[in-house]
Amino acid sequence: MIPHAAPRWRQPWLLLLPLVSLLHSIPGAALRYDSDFVNYNLNQNQSAVDPLDYWGTWPNHTFTPSPGNWRFPFYTLFLDKFVNGDPTNDNANDTVFEQEVMGTQLRHGGDLQGVLATLDYLQGMGIRCVYIAGTPYINLPWGSDGYSPLDLTLLDMHYGTIADWRAVIDEIHRRGMYVLMDNTMATLGDLVGFDGFLNTTTPFTLQEHQVQWKSDRRYLDFDIGNDYNDTCSYPRFWNETGLPVDPDVTAQMKGCYNSDFDQYGDTEAFGVFPDWQRQLSKFASVQDRLREWHPPVRSKIEHFACVTMAMLDVDGFRLDKATQITPDALGDWSHTVRQCALRLGKENFFIPGEITGGNTFGSIYLGRGRQANQSVATLTDGVTMDNDTVGNFSIRDPGQNALDAACFHYTIYRSLTRFLGMDGNLASGYDAPLNWVDAWNTMLLTNDFVNPNTGVFDPRHLYGTTNQDLFRWPTITNGTERMLLGQFITTLHMPGIPMLLWGEEQAFYVLDNTASNYIYGRQAMSASLAWEAHGCYNLGSAQYYQFPLDSGADGCNDQWNALDHRDPTSPVRNIIKAMYQMRQNYPVLNDGFFLQQLSNQTRQIFLPGSAGVPTETGMWSTMRGRFAGVQDLSGSGQGNQSVWLVYQNDNKTVTYHFDCSSNDSTLIAPFDKGTTVKNLFSPFEEYTLEQGPVTLGFEGSTKPNGCLSQLELEGYGYKALVPKSAWVGPGPMMTKFVPGHDARVASTVAPGKQETVPIELHFSTPMDCDSVTDTLELNSTTEDGSTAQLDKGSVSCLTVQNVDPADFIGGLPTQWTWKANLINVANGIHSITVKNATAQGQGNSTNAVDHLLFRTGQPDNPMVFPRQANYTRALLTKDADTGALLVRHKAAGADKFRYSTNWGSSYSDWLDYHGGNQTLAPQAWSGTARQAWSDDHIILQYWSRLAGSSDHIQHADTNRDTLPPRRFPHIFMHGPFNQFGFDAGLPNSLTLDDTDGMWKFPFMAEWPLADFQLNVWGMNPDGQPDQTFVYGDIDGDSVLDRLPPNSLTTTVINITAVPPSPYLAWQIVLNDGNYRFDLLPIGSRWQQMILFFLLAFVPVLTGALAIWAFMKSFYAVKFNEIGISNKKALIPLALRRAFRRPAAGEGDLETPPHTGMMSSWRSRPASTSVDALGAAAGAAGRRSVLIATLEYDIEDWAIKIKIGGLGVMAQLMGKNLGHQDLIWVVPCVGGVEYPVDQVVEPMSVTVLGMPYEVKVQYHVLRNITYVLLDAPVFRQQTKSEPYPPRMDDLDSAIFYSAWNQCIAQSILRFPIDLYHINDYHGAVAPVYLLPQTIPCCLSLHNAEFQGLWPMRTPQERDEVCRVYNLDPAVVQKYVQFGDVFNLLHAGASYLRVHQKGFGAVGVSKKYGKRSYARYPIFWGLSKVGQLPNPDPTDTGDWNKELPKDEDIKVDPGYESGRAELKRQAQEWAGLDQNPHADLLVFVGRWSVQKGVDLIADCFPAILEEYPQVQLMCVGPVIDLHGRFAATKLDVMMRKYPGRVYSKPEFTALPPFIFSGAEFALIPSRDEPFGLVAVEFGRKGALGIGARVGGLGQMPGWWYTVESTTTSHLIHQFKMALKEALASKPETRAMMRARSAKQRFPVAQWVEDLEILQTSAIKINQKEAKKANRRSGNRAGFGRSGYSTPSGMNTPGMMTPGMMTPGMMTPGMMTPGMMTPGNATPGNMTPGTRTPRSHSRNPS
């Protein structure tokens, strides 16, 4: 959101985001240099157009050479989850889905500055390479893991600039450390969708799918393609067996699409699938796969990698999902990257990759690749392999080395999980053996370890105990002990590289995954409350049987999880650091390639979930040394000294006993008998070796090997033993800090004062006291700028006499302490730095710069106590005069802050923090009344440089001193029970309880309930649920979670438990301080059951009675004997008026005119006439109204174009609105000669970006000005068919586009007061005028037809918008309804936005209400009123009185003369001339709307039952219902000769047909007005039909329609027929007499129309004034402003152009929906097109 301005309801992730918008591009556009983003764009070539011309390099920089040996410790980190060194980039895309202080699923805020501030911590532990996991490139705003890049040359702004990257990498290199960067190579983000599978998993097929862009976002450098190539050169594929795939698979690999992407479908992340399928498919439905095996695609990927290296000086790339890349393509890529590295002076560039499969399949990728049948014969052959000999065992050519090593070796990890006691299906196909020595020897035989840069054997697999995709070991029972044993195996035992995940050294244990089949822990390194709040894991594990969760289930109760974790005194960190030092002291532990298992004492344990796979459990004895004859490591440390490794994986302490005289049961040592060996791990115990039974001859020894007859090992214990003479212990380390790293100390003095704080430093070795004192540095962040000082006089040092045992195996206990007082300690955050302190005597030092933190402050300081101080009452006050907010800061220790006064809808920029009082301006906000809140609220967010965190929040309110704290403005519950908020009739607001400060909501449903959400903002002004702050509980820990908008997981709280007996419902209770909620049972089942039984019998009886009464009243035929009557009201008129609720406008068009008029019209005399109206209008100036119809009548030219119902009403306006000036826009149709009158300037319309000309002439007749439009697109229509035959194809879209654009231009040409829209045909015309508005009315003659064109895909949406020449944003706001372009919706939307929903009317009293209830497009209006059509022949004066009963008399002469009229009708139709026959007539269209099929279905039975009945049906066939009816009636004509006449065609009927019939059949399913009933009634035929729309007002028999099912309609119609036929002759005569007197006066219609128009004009003007005040712009029309309109280039307005009339011929298109690529106007000749420009500019 944009700070200070964005409305509450805007959904920001749908907006053009500042960087993601770079992807908005037209296919074919290329990345261009943009100076605005030079700080993030790796391409610095300003003239580059082709991606292969992109380039950039680090100027004036000497690139760092590669290390000769990569076998040193690596540290893995996610930038975002590490340390926040710069808060200004936390929300770089300015959305609400980036940083989330209380959540774990969005961003934490870590960045490059945070890494820079933490390098001392990493280097001090012995780390030599920083592996930055996740690519550095731009992802979606919430994509904090970096694995879904959207562009491979644009950096993610959340982490820093190019300069920041260079600063960090430079400093890393300066320290002798290196950088390994992640690279996805073959996978990108999620922008491509498969046709037919946009919202579901796509099945894999080698025939590929056609694809489309999911939205208007694009990759700039890669494109999709749907042109199929029958022959494609597929790469080679291998199975997990290590052998090529079978021919039956490769035989299917023939054709493919010409695309930069693989379009074969999806493959799940988990599950068993062929590896070749994974290499061709989209990853897990969320990462598009590039066709990297296609050379043009691969060349770009290679080039982008080289640009990254040249710009940033990285030392290696780790390939994500490496085995999902085709092997040969990866070999080519790696070769190119190595060549680029050589040009930069990097001669040993490192390219490891993620190998998730077994060892056999991984061997295909390692080096030049080996198949399963290419293993070397001996270990010596493997170790001595080089570039000259490896070719005999390779599948790729020289230089095509794909991977140098496995980066996190999953085969070793899977073995490790079983070794450490996990239970389940833990293996992958063709894994290496479970025994560590056998596993290494297998890799020596099967893996190509030859370094392509040096040509020598160089194994560099990276091993670890966990990574960013796996669970944290300390989360389970004995987890830390298991993890340390795993570190022993991966760091000391296995030849290769040790790899550490951030936080492992601190024993992180919190898990934050959202699915049980993908468990991981990504806790932030710097301080954050989120991982404490969400620290109680509850999902379990789908992979591990009976997952032994322990501490991970209780992390939410451990405040340690909220602290900073860069603690140099951590015991686990010290143990790992000691292991790294062992690798330096003993070269065999770093580079020794020889492993020898000496002995073991183990047993097989079968765990219940392992399907019979045993877990070998017990104790092992192995040796790690140099490979004799091949290696000489004597140049450093202890040289070739081998190390004896002894370890066990039992979970308890075991004392092992051995027989040193037996080969079968001895514990053999690799050293000679009599040697005293010493453990390299604390407590450094010693053992003297007895004589063993064998002589192994290590290092040329001829003496018997030593033996131990007894050895005790703790659970998961390990030892590393060397001869005492060669023993080198670990260097000195800090073991403890008091009061504790990042301790929170409650201040004992007032703010602004200083105090004394005692501290202690503990060390593993006696230290030089002065050295420690002298190396100490202090740094403080305080409000007064003071820094704490060391009181050197208080320093005391002490050697510890009684050493406490270590917490973990190998842990270094405290041997020596340093104590002192810090003075002048002000409230704030304080850092203590110990720089390379020296030990006593030895000269050894810590060789580290260690930083320690502690914080001191008041209880309401959020920097010190963020949990309890996240709300305070003394923070905020408001100036009553100015409205300014005064903040009294309480965050001593902060460096920066920002604030929000609209609950996080927008934030200020980050400001420097100085403490004290500060005046802040309230920020703008808009939303609904339900979204508003009382009193002022502020959210303050603080950042600390020392803490490396901005996760410090403080809330405050004004005027709520006696009310509980609140951290939400309100909370709404959305779920299936209320259609996720769309059903506004159900209460859904949580209430903040004044007694305990909890949000509560009692909820009852049918249990178990599926799910619901908690939505902070509820429903937005646009009627849609807000998507910004939606919470659920996705991991079942009863703490609210918030997910990014593209998450595949639904954000819901799931309730499955039934309330316990005797309770009935749940009460949701939410603590907004920690986001934890509870479900408390409430209510009583017994009360409910009693109520149920009480109501069980009464409703049955009353229901039966009600049903009987309803059936008798509602379903019975309404026998209307008198027509319209005066309604009698129980409440007096004056009282009704006093309490009447006004409509959206001044008048209420749903009430009869004499009760619903405006006051100015109520005062008129009862005999108001059209002339009187004209006089009244004239007094204020004549009103000018524009109408536009395709049916019309030009009287003096004798031109009538299909004068149907709509045409009659348009004609009526022309003849009866003499007091108005009428502008009537009409099209010229084909086959009609139009006289030439006043030819004027032609109009220009734009279709598909091309301008076309429409000729125009004016013709004036009385008060009517006809605007005649002449163009081929209109001339295609005929006099009898002026409408296009379809409404969903391209031809009709072009027709209506030209029609509406011409109407809009006509509005601009004439000074009209109002545009009166009739149905959908011209409903979009006002939209072209925006931002200017014109008063409008909308008459609904038949809302069934709405003008629809599909917009299901981006291509269809773009095409329709271009046909109509409308901006997509305008279409989305006004025209689009669902996935459809809806013309009628445009009219309704226009009224909703610009006239408060007022101005739409139906053409009968019922039709407006019926349309409003039936069609959702009108639901945004206040209502649809009524403007009943009149009888066009009823032009007499209207006195607003209905005929009196005494005036209704039967005319005997007329009745006697009807017999002759009947005879004439019978004669005309060829029926029997029976004077006693009941003649029933149907005249009209034979369609489903008119119900002719019901006549055909009902009358066989009627004709049989009533022999005197005759039937006559005449009219044209319109649809299949009419055709079937014609077939049935034709059969009845033959079956009942002389009684049935059927003529299914348009026929001019003589008048006696209407006058001679006894009854008129009108069984319409929908009849907006029902003029046919009036016409027949006037002439003596009584109506029998449906009581829908305007029917039922004339005397007749009218049945109610409740269901549209045919059976129901037939039943109702038959009832009406039978009642009519049973009526008496005198009753019918009286009904005919009443019909003759029934009035539908034109004068009444004119008066109602005047009220409608006047109200519409007033409301429009009022709304326009409001808009002007808001925007400061003119946004309406004045009568004098039409000739020179402004704003013509605004969205929605037409583009001028010129063409000749003969050019505008609509395109010829196959009937059907509009197809992308075919949307052209056909033979129309386009004007000049303006080229579209493309930019990478993210704005």
Short mmCIF file of C-alpha atoms in Angstrom, two decimals, residues 40 55 87 134 249 269 389 425 636 655 741 1006 1329 1343 1363 1365 1439:
data_model
loop_
_atom_site.label_atom_id
_atom_site.label_comp_id
_atom_site.label_asym_id
_atom_site.label_seq_id
_atom_site.Cartn_x
_atom_site.Cartn_y
_atom_site.Cartn_z
CA TYR A 40 19.76 -3.70 -8.64
CA TRP A 55 26.66 -7.49 -19.36
CA PRO A 87 14.86 -1.95 8.03
CA GLY A 134 18.06 -19.04 -2.19
CA VAL A 249 10.06 -44.26 -23.09
CA ALA A 269 7.43 -32.51 -4.89
CA THR A 389 42.17 -42.02 -16.72
CA ASN A 425 10.52 -45.29 5.24
CA SER A 636 50.72 -28.93 8.47
CA THR A 655 29.71 -50.06 29.25
CA HIS A 741 23.36 -13.23 25.86
CA GLU A 1006 -23.40 -28.58 12.55
CA LEU A 1329 -16.96 9.70 -21.45
CA ALA A 1343 -33.12 -8.09 -18.83
CA VAL A 1363 -12.48 -4.49 -29.67
CA ASN A 1365 -11.47 0.35 -27.23
CA ASN A 1439 -57.35 12.26 -13.82
#
